[in-house]
Amino acid sequence: MIFPAPGELPWPDLGGANIGIAHATIATLGTILFVGLAFLARPRRSTLLWSLAFMGIMVACYGYLAATAAESEELRRGSMGLLMGAPALLWSGLRAHRKVRTYAWVSAIVAAGSILALLAPGDSAWFGFAYRVVFFISSIFGVLFLLEWRRIPERSERLLWPIVISSAVYALAGVTVLIGALFTPLSTSEAFASTRIFNSIGMLVYMVCALVSLVPLVTPGTQAIESGAPQSDWGRFVGTARERLERAAARDASRWALLRIELDDAEDLQAAGGPAIFGRLIREIQSRVIAVFPTDADIAIAPDSAVIVLISRPEAVIRELVRDVLQRIAVRDPAAPITVTTSASVGWASVATSGYDLDALLATTAEAAAAARAQGGDRWERVTA
C-alpha cells in the first residue's frame, strides 16, 4: 500500500539507505512468516496468490534499496510500479478463498502498466500526474477487496478488521490523491522524494495488516474450529457427493440440495469448553442431524466444523427436516459435552438454483448460513437465485 504526500513539503532526511534496509528486512520476515504459517500449512490457490503478493512487495523493497544505493531514479520508479500490483493479488486471493474466478492476471497488468506509466514521463511535469493515476487505479482493488470481504462467511471475524480498515483507507487515499492533482500538482524529483517515506510506511502498514488478518483466515485452529473429525471422513464425503451430483446432472435431477448446519456463537462455545470438548459437541450435533435426516442422506463434518448434508428430497420435505433439526439442536442435553442451550444457522442451496458443482454449493451455503446467523441465528436461509 502506498500513501503519497503533497509535493514540495520539507520532509526530514531520514536516511534513505538505512530505512530501506529496515523495510526490506521487515518485508522479508513478513514473507517468510506468511509462506511458513499459511501457504505451507494450507497449500491452496488463495494462499499461493497471497504469498506471491508478499513476495512482490519484498522484491520491490529490495529493488528500492538497490535504487537508493545506485542512485537510479528509473529503478526507484520501477519498484514503485511493482508495488502497485500487490493490492490486486490480495483481491484475487480473497476471490480464490471464496472459490470463484480469481482474475490473477490483472495484477501483472497493473504492475506492468504502472511501471511503464511511471517511467515514460522521464523528467517531464507529467510524472506527478502519472503517479496519481496509477495510484488511483491500484486503490480500486482496495474497494474490490472490501466487496469480496462482504461475501465471505468469515466477514464478521474480528481478526479481519485490520486488512478491512487498511483497504478502506487505501481506497479513500486513492480518491484523495486523484482529486489532489487538480490543486497540488507534483513536480518530478520532489514528487518522488516527498512521497518516498510515505510509500514505504504505507506499504508496510498494509503488509502487516494483511499478515495479521489473512494468516488466521486460512490457518487451522484459529477461525476454523477444530472438531476432531477425521479428515478421511470429509474426504470420503466429498468424493461421494461429487459422484452423486455428477450422476444427478446427467439425469437432470433437480431435487438434490446441500445444507450447511453451523452452530451459532461457535467461538464462544469453543472458548468455554476448549477445542477437545467443542469437538465432542460438534459430533453430538452431527448425531442429532443423523437422527433427523433419512438414511440415504450423506452427512459429514467439514474442516471448519459445520455439518454438511447432501440430500435428494422435495422442497417441502427438506423444509420440515430443517425445522426438525433446528428444534433438536436447540434442546439442552444434560449429557452433552457443554451443558448450554445451543442454536444453529442453516444455509440451504438446491442444484436447481446453484448448479451441480460441489464447491459452488459449499460456497453458496456458507454465505447463506452466514446471512442466517447475521439475522439472529436459529433459522435457515435458502438460496433462491
Short mmCIF file of C-alpha atoms in Angstrom, two decimals:
data_model
loop_
_atom_site.label_atom_id
_atom_site.label_comp_id
_atom_site.label_asym_id
_atom_site.label_seq_id
_atom_site.Cartn_x
_atom_site.Cartn_y
_atom_site.Cartn_z
CA MET A 1 0.00 0.00 0.00
CA ILE A 2 1.41 3.39 -0.96
CA PHE A 3 0.38 6.62 0.69
CA PRO A 4 1.50 9.73 -1.18
CA ALA A 5 2.16 13.06 0.44
CA PRO A 6 1.82 16.53 -1.09
CA GLY A 7 4.88 17.62 -3.01
CA GLU A 8 7.13 20.49 -2.02
CA LEU A 9 6.86 19.71 1.73
CA PRO A 10 10.21 19.78 3.52
CA TRP A 11 10.24 16.20 4.82
CA PRO A 12 13.21 15.47 7.09
CA ASP A 13 16.05 13.37 5.76
CA LEU A 14 15.58 10.03 7.49
CA GLY A 15 18.37 8.27 5.66
CA GLY A 16 17.20 6.51 2.51
CA ALA A 17 19.60 3.59 2.73
CA ASN A 18 19.05 2.85 6.43
CA ILE A 19 15.28 3.00 6.26
CA GLY A 20 15.35 0.98 3.04
CA ILE A 21 17.26 -1.79 4.80
CA ALA A 22 14.71 -1.81 7.63
CA HIS A 23 11.82 -2.00 5.17
CA ALA A 24 13.43 -4.81 3.20
CA THR A 25 14.10 -6.72 6.41
CA ILE A 26 10.51 -6.42 7.61
CA ALA A 27 9.17 -7.35 4.17
CA THR A 28 11.39 -10.43 4.12
CA LEU A 29 10.27 -11.53 7.58
CA GLY A 30 6.63 -10.97 6.62
CA THR A 31 7.03 -13.07 3.50
CA ILE A 32 8.73 -15.89 5.40
CA LEU A 33 6.05 -15.84 8.09
CA PHE A 34 3.17 -15.90 5.61
CA VAL A 35 4.66 -18.64 3.46
CA GLY A 36 5.58 -20.72 6.51
CA LEU A 37 2.40 -20.21 8.53
CA ALA A 38 -0.19 -20.01 5.75
CA PHE A 39 0.96 -21.42 2.41
CA LEU A 40 2.84 -24.45 3.75
CA ALA A 41 0.03 -25.19 6.24
CA ARG A 42 -2.70 -24.78 3.61
CA PRO A 43 -1.21 -25.01 0.09
CA ARG A 44 -4.15 -23.79 -1.93
CA ARG A 45 -4.71 -21.18 -4.62
CA SER A 46 -5.66 -18.40 -2.21
CA THR A 47 -2.54 -18.78 -0.08
CA LEU A 48 -0.42 -19.05 -3.24
CA LEU A 49 -1.72 -15.74 -4.57
CA TRP A 50 -1.28 -14.04 -1.21
CA SER A 51 2.25 -15.44 -0.93
CA LEU A 52 3.03 -14.02 -4.38
CA ALA A 53 1.74 -10.63 -3.20
CA PHE A 54 4.11 -10.70 -0.23
CA MET A 55 6.98 -11.81 -2.46
CA GLY A 56 6.25 -8.97 -4.88
CA ILE A 57 6.38 -6.45 -2.03
CA MET A 58 9.66 -7.96 -0.83
CA VAL A 59 11.22 -7.78 -4.31
CA ALA A 60 10.06 -4.17 -4.66
CA CYS A 61 11.67 -3.31 -1.32
CA TYR A 62 14.98 -4.77 -2.41
CA GLY A 63 14.66 -3.01 -5.75
CA TYR A 64 14.09 0.27 -3.99
CA LEU A 65 17.08 -0.38 -1.73
CA ALA A 66 19.26 -1.11 -4.75
CA ALA A 67 17.98 2.06 -6.43
CA THR A 68 18.96 4.09 -3.38
CA ALA A 69 22.46 2.61 -3.41
CA ALA A 70 22.87 3.12 -7.15
CA GLU A 71 21.02 6.47 -7.20
CA SER A 72 18.89 5.15 -10.03
CA GLU A 73 15.62 7.06 -10.49
CA GLU A 74 14.42 4.52 -13.08
CA LEU A 75 14.82 1.60 -10.68
CA ARG A 76 13.04 3.55 -7.94
CA ARG A 77 10.06 4.18 -10.18
CA GLY A 78 10.07 0.59 -11.39
CA SER A 79 9.99 -0.68 -7.79
CA MET A 80 7.12 1.67 -7.01
CA GLY A 81 5.21 0.40 -10.05
CA LEU A 82 5.73 -3.19 -8.92
CA LEU A 83 4.17 -2.32 -5.56
CA MET A 84 1.04 -1.08 -7.32
CA GLY A 85 0.17 -4.64 -8.36
CA ALA A 86 0.15 -6.09 -4.81
CA PRO A 87 -3.44 -5.00 -3.87
CA ALA A 88 -4.76 -6.75 -6.98
CA LEU A 89 -3.16 -10.02 -5.83
CA LEU A 90 -4.68 -9.64 -2.36
CA TRP A 91 -8.09 -9.19 -4.00
CA SER A 92 -7.53 -12.19 -6.29
CA GLY A 93 -6.52 -14.33 -3.30
CA LEU A 94 -9.73 -13.46 -1.49
CA ARG A 95 -11.72 -14.46 -4.58
CA ALA A 96 -9.81 -17.76 -4.61
CA HIS A 97 -10.70 -18.22 -0.95
CA ARG A 98 -14.32 -17.74 -1.96
CA LYS A 99 -13.80 -20.36 -4.71
CA VAL A 100 -14.72 -18.11 -7.62
CA ARG A 101 -12.73 -16.98 -10.65
CA THR A 102 -9.62 -15.14 -9.47
CA TYR A 103 -8.51 -12.90 -12.38
CA ALA A 104 -4.96 -13.12 -11.01
CA TRP A 105 -3.56 -11.90 -14.33
CA VAL A 106 -4.95 -8.44 -13.58
CA SER A 107 -2.17 -7.93 -11.02
CA ALA A 108 0.53 -8.46 -13.64
CA ILE A 109 -1.16 -5.99 -15.97
CA VAL A 110 -1.48 -3.36 -13.21
CA ALA A 111 2.16 -3.79 -12.18
CA ALA A 112 3.49 -3.69 -15.75
CA GLY A 113 1.28 -0.77 -16.70
CA SER A 114 2.30 1.14 -13.58
CA ILE A 115 5.99 0.62 -14.28
CA LEU A 116 5.61 1.86 -17.85
CA ALA A 117 3.45 4.81 -16.80
CA LEU A 118 5.98 5.94 -14.18
CA LEU A 119 9.00 5.52 -16.45
CA ALA A 120 7.51 7.04 -19.61
CA PRO A 121 7.29 10.71 -18.44
CA GLY A 122 11.01 10.86 -17.63
CA ASP A 123 11.84 14.25 -16.11
CA SER A 124 8.78 15.95 -17.54
CA ALA A 125 5.99 17.50 -15.48
CA TRP A 126 3.73 14.59 -16.39
CA PHE A 127 5.33 12.32 -13.81
CA GLY A 128 3.24 13.65 -10.93
CA PHE A 129 0.03 13.16 -12.89
CA ALA A 130 1.05 9.64 -13.98
CA TYR A 131 1.84 8.72 -10.39
CA ARG A 132 -1.56 9.88 -9.16
CA VAL A 133 -3.40 7.97 -11.90
CA VAL A 134 -1.64 4.66 -11.30
CA PHE A 135 -2.08 5.06 -7.57
CA PHE A 136 -5.80 5.62 -8.03
CA ILE A 137 -6.09 2.56 -10.30
CA SER A 138 -4.28 0.46 -7.70
CA SER A 139 -6.54 1.76 -4.93
CA ILE A 140 -9.60 0.48 -6.83
CA PHE A 141 -8.59 -3.00 -5.69
CA GLY A 142 -8.98 -1.84 -2.11
CA VAL A 143 -12.66 -1.25 -2.91
CA LEU A 144 -12.90 -4.62 -4.69
CA PHE A 145 -11.29 -6.30 -1.67
CA LEU A 146 -13.98 -4.82 0.57
CA LEU A 147 -16.70 -6.08 -1.77
CA GLU A 148 -15.24 -9.60 -1.66
CA TRP A 149 -14.92 -9.40 2.11
CA ARG A 150 -18.65 -8.73 2.34
CA ARG A 151 -19.30 -12.02 0.51
CA ILE A 152 -17.23 -14.44 2.59
CA PRO A 153 -18.71 -16.32 5.57
CA GLU A 154 -15.90 -15.12 7.85
CA ARG A 155 -16.65 -11.43 7.31
CA SER A 156 -17.72 -10.99 10.95
CA GLU A 157 -14.37 -12.23 12.30
CA ARG A 158 -12.59 -9.55 14.30
CA LEU A 159 -9.15 -10.52 13.04
CA LEU A 160 -10.15 -9.42 9.53
CA TRP A 161 -10.65 -5.82 10.63
CA PRO A 162 -7.00 -4.72 10.14
CA ILE A 163 -6.97 -5.58 6.43
CA VAL A 164 -10.53 -4.28 6.03
CA ILE A 165 -9.71 -0.91 7.59
CA SER A 166 -6.42 -0.54 5.72
CA SER A 167 -8.17 -1.39 2.42
CA ALA A 168 -10.80 1.26 3.12
CA VAL A 169 -8.11 3.84 3.93
CA TYR A 170 -6.24 2.84 0.78
CA ALA A 171 -9.34 3.33 -1.37
CA LEU A 172 -10.03 6.71 0.24
CA ALA A 173 -6.42 7.76 -0.27
CA GLY A 174 -6.65 6.85 -3.96
CA VAL A 175 -9.61 9.15 -4.48
CA THR A 176 -7.96 11.92 -2.46
CA VAL A 177 -4.76 11.64 -4.45
CA LEU A 178 -6.57 11.87 -7.77
CA ILE A 179 -8.61 14.87 -6.69
CA GLY A 180 -5.49 16.47 -5.24
CA ALA A 181 -3.92 16.52 -8.70
CA LEU A 182 -6.21 19.45 -9.50
CA PHE A 183 -4.92 21.57 -6.62
CA THR A 184 -1.39 20.43 -5.72
CA PRO A 185 0.44 19.32 -8.86
CA LEU A 186 3.65 17.41 -8.16
CA SER A 187 6.95 18.20 -9.77
CA THR A 188 9.19 15.40 -10.95
CA SER A 189 12.05 14.95 -8.49
CA GLU A 190 10.30 16.47 -5.49
CA ALA A 191 7.27 14.24 -6.02
CA PHE A 192 9.23 11.06 -5.56
CA ALA A 193 11.43 12.43 -2.79
CA SER A 194 8.45 13.74 -0.81
CA THR A 195 6.42 10.56 -1.09
CA ARG A 196 9.26 8.09 -0.54
CA ILE A 197 8.84 7.72 3.21
CA PHE A 198 5.05 7.52 2.94
CA ASN A 199 5.26 4.92 0.19
CA SER A 200 7.39 2.67 2.36
CA ILE A 201 5.47 3.17 5.59
CA GLY A 202 2.09 2.79 3.87
CA MET A 203 3.17 -0.40 2.14
CA LEU A 204 4.47 -1.90 5.37
CA VAL A 205 1.28 -0.99 7.24
CA TYR A 206 -0.77 -2.74 4.56
CA MET A 207 1.57 -5.74 4.63
CA VAL A 208 1.39 -6.10 8.41
CA CYS A 209 -2.40 -5.77 8.33
CA ALA A 210 -2.60 -8.44 5.62
CA LEU A 211 -0.31 -10.72 7.64
CA VAL A 212 -2.35 -10.30 10.82
CA SER A 213 -5.67 -10.88 9.04
CA LEU A 214 -5.00 -13.43 6.32
CA VAL A 215 -2.91 -15.95 8.28
CA PRO A 216 -5.72 -16.64 10.80
CA LEU A 217 -8.22 -16.77 7.93
CA VAL A 218 -6.57 -19.82 6.38
CA THR A 219 -4.68 -21.44 9.27
CA PRO A 220 -6.28 -24.43 11.03
CA GLY A 221 -7.08 -23.91 14.70
CA THR A 222 -7.95 -20.21 14.53
CA GLN A 223 -11.21 -19.21 12.88
CA ALA A 224 -11.62 -22.76 11.65
CA ILE A 225 -12.73 -24.56 14.80
CA GLU A 226 -11.26 -28.00 15.30
CA SER A 227 -13.99 -30.59 15.52
CA GLY A 228 -11.75 -33.59 15.88
CA ALA A 229 -13.45 -35.27 12.92
CA PRO A 230 -11.05 -37.39 10.85
CA GLN A 231 -10.13 -35.69 7.61
CA SER A 232 -10.61 -39.01 5.83
CA ASP A 233 -14.35 -38.85 6.65
CA TRP A 234 -14.63 -35.48 4.97
CA GLY A 235 -12.61 -36.71 2.01
CA ARG A 236 -14.94 -39.65 1.56
CA PHE A 237 -17.96 -37.36 1.77
CA VAL A 238 -16.54 -35.03 -0.89
CA GLY A 239 -15.83 -37.95 -3.22
CA THR A 240 -19.27 -39.43 -2.75
CA ALA A 241 -21.02 -36.08 -3.07
CA ARG A 242 -19.23 -35.23 -6.31
CA GLU A 243 -20.17 -38.60 -7.77
CA ARG A 244 -23.81 -38.24 -6.77
CA LEU A 245 -24.03 -34.71 -8.18
CA GLU A 246 -22.42 -35.78 -11.46
CA ARG A 247 -24.98 -38.54 -11.85
CA ALA A 248 -27.77 -36.14 -10.92
CA ALA A 249 -26.57 -33.64 -13.52
CA ALA A 250 -26.52 -36.36 -16.18
CA ARG A 251 -30.15 -37.23 -15.38
CA ASP A 252 -31.14 -33.58 -14.88
CA ALA A 253 -32.38 -34.47 -11.39
CA SER A 254 -33.30 -31.19 -9.69
CA ARG A 255 -34.36 -32.38 -6.20
CA TRP A 256 -30.83 -32.53 -4.80
CA ALA A 257 -29.89 -29.94 -2.19
CA LEU A 258 -26.93 -29.15 0.05
CA LEU A 259 -27.39 -27.96 3.63
CA ARG A 260 -24.79 -26.35 5.84
CA ILE A 261 -25.61 -26.52 9.57
CA GLU A 262 -23.32 -24.49 11.82
CA LEU A 263 -23.59 -23.58 15.48
CA ASP A 264 -24.31 -20.00 16.45
CA ASP A 265 -21.74 -18.43 18.83
CA ALA A 266 -19.25 -21.15 17.90
CA GLU A 267 -16.23 -19.13 19.05
CA ASP A 268 -17.76 -18.51 22.49
CA LEU A 269 -18.59 -22.19 22.87
CA GLN A 270 -15.07 -23.18 21.90
CA ALA A 271 -13.61 -20.68 24.36
CA ALA A 272 -15.84 -22.04 27.11
CA GLY A 273 -15.02 -25.71 26.58
CA GLY A 274 -11.77 -25.78 24.68
CA PRO A 275 -11.11 -27.44 21.30
CA ALA A 276 -11.43 -31.04 22.55
CA ILE A 277 -14.76 -30.58 24.32
CA PHE A 278 -16.06 -28.43 21.49
CA GLY A 279 -15.14 -31.20 19.07
CA ARG A 280 -17.27 -33.60 21.10
CA LEU A 281 -20.14 -31.09 20.99
CA ILE A 282 -19.90 -30.89 17.19
CA ARG A 283 -20.03 -34.68 16.93
CA GLU A 284 -23.07 -34.62 19.22
CA ILE A 285 -24.72 -32.11 16.87
CA GLN A 286 -23.86 -34.40 13.97
CA SER A 287 -25.59 -37.30 15.72
CA ARG A 288 -28.74 -35.17 16.15
CA VAL A 289 -28.64 -34.33 12.45
CA ILE A 290 -28.22 -38.00 11.55
CA ALA A 291 -31.22 -38.86 13.73
CA VAL A 292 -33.41 -36.43 11.77
CA PHE A 293 -32.40 -36.96 8.15
CA PRO A 294 -33.14 -40.13 6.18
CA THR A 295 -30.52 -42.84 5.90
CA ASP A 296 -29.77 -42.12 2.24
CA ALA A 297 -28.60 -38.57 3.03
CA ASP A 298 -24.84 -38.01 3.06
CA ILE A 299 -23.73 -36.26 6.26
CA ALA A 300 -20.23 -35.19 7.33
CA ILE A 301 -18.40 -32.63 9.44
CA ALA A 302 -16.49 -30.10 7.33
CA PRO A 303 -12.99 -28.95 8.36
CA ASP A 304 -14.50 -25.69 9.68
CA SER A 305 -16.84 -27.68 11.98
CA ALA A 306 -20.04 -27.16 10.01
CA VAL A 307 -22.24 -30.22 9.46
CA ILE A 308 -22.86 -30.69 5.73
CA VAL A 309 -25.84 -32.65 4.40
CA LEU A 310 -26.44 -33.73 0.81
CA ILE A 311 -29.98 -34.93 0.27
CA SER A 312 -32.45 -35.60 -2.52
CA ARG A 313 -35.99 -34.78 -1.42
CA PRO A 314 -38.81 -32.42 -2.44
CA GLU A 315 -38.57 -28.88 -1.14
CA ALA A 316 -41.44 -29.30 1.31
CA VAL A 317 -39.83 -32.37 2.85
CA ILE A 318 -36.46 -30.65 3.25
CA ARG A 319 -38.15 -27.68 4.90
CA GLU A 320 -39.71 -29.92 7.55
CA LEU A 321 -36.40 -31.71 8.12
CA VAL A 322 -34.60 -28.38 8.62
CA ARG A 323 -37.23 -27.23 11.10
CA ASP A 324 -36.93 -30.51 12.99
CA VAL A 325 -33.15 -30.42 13.17
CA LEU A 326 -33.15 -26.80 14.40
CA GLN A 327 -35.54 -27.78 17.18
CA ARG A 328 -33.40 -30.73 18.21
CA ILE A 329 -30.21 -28.67 18.26
CA ALA A 330 -31.91 -26.03 20.43
CA VAL A 331 -32.84 -28.60 23.13
CA ARG A 332 -30.45 -28.63 26.07
CA ASP A 333 -28.99 -32.08 26.68
CA PRO A 334 -27.56 -32.62 30.21
CA ALA A 335 -25.29 -35.31 28.80
CA ALA A 336 -23.85 -33.04 26.12
CA PRO A 337 -20.16 -32.02 26.45
CA ILE A 338 -21.20 -28.39 27.07
CA THR A 339 -24.46 -28.02 29.01
CA VAL A 340 -25.74 -24.85 27.41
CA THR A 341 -28.66 -24.16 25.12
CA THR A 342 -27.35 -24.23 21.57
CA SER A 343 -28.77 -22.96 18.31
CA ALA A 344 -27.74 -23.25 14.70
CA SER A 345 -27.94 -21.44 11.39
CA VAL A 346 -28.60 -23.35 8.20
CA GLY A 347 -27.63 -22.46 4.65
CA TRP A 348 -29.73 -24.23 2.03
CA ALA A 349 -28.94 -24.38 -1.69
CA SER A 350 -30.53 -26.61 -4.32
CA VAL A 351 -28.99 -27.71 -7.59
CA ALA A 352 -31.91 -26.07 -9.40
CA THR A 353 -30.68 -22.62 -8.37
CA SER A 354 -26.96 -23.12 -7.68
CA GLY A 355 -25.90 -25.83 -10.13
CA TYR A 356 -24.31 -29.23 -9.62
CA ASP A 357 -20.77 -28.14 -8.73
CA LEU A 358 -19.97 -29.18 -5.14
CA ASP A 359 -17.50 -26.34 -4.50
CA ALA A 360 -20.03 -23.77 -5.67
CA LEU A 361 -22.73 -25.33 -3.48
CA LEU A 362 -20.43 -25.30 -0.45
CA ALA A 363 -19.56 -21.64 -1.00
CA THR A 364 -23.18 -20.68 -1.58
CA THR A 365 -24.46 -22.46 1.53
CA ALA A 366 -21.67 -20.86 3.59
CA GLU A 367 -22.87 -17.42 2.52
CA ALA A 368 -26.48 -18.37 3.23
CA ALA A 369 -25.62 -19.69 6.70
CA ALA A 370 -23.70 -16.50 7.47
CA ALA A 371 -26.73 -14.48 6.39
CA ALA A 372 -28.97 -16.54 8.67
CA ARG A 373 -26.59 -16.05 11.58
CA ALA A 374 -26.46 -12.30 10.91
CA GLN A 375 -30.24 -12.21 11.34
CA GLY A 376 -30.01 -13.68 14.83
CA GLY A 377 -29.42 -17.36 14.16
CA ASP A 378 -31.66 -20.32 14.96
CA ARG A 379 -33.05 -20.14 11.44
CA TRP A 380 -32.30 -21.12 7.87
CA GLU A 381 -31.56 -19.08 4.77
CA ARG A 382 -32.40 -20.58 1.42
CA VAL A 383 -30.67 -19.52 -1.80
CA THR A 384 -33.39 -18.78 -4.31
CA ALA A 385 -31.35 -17.35 -7.20
#
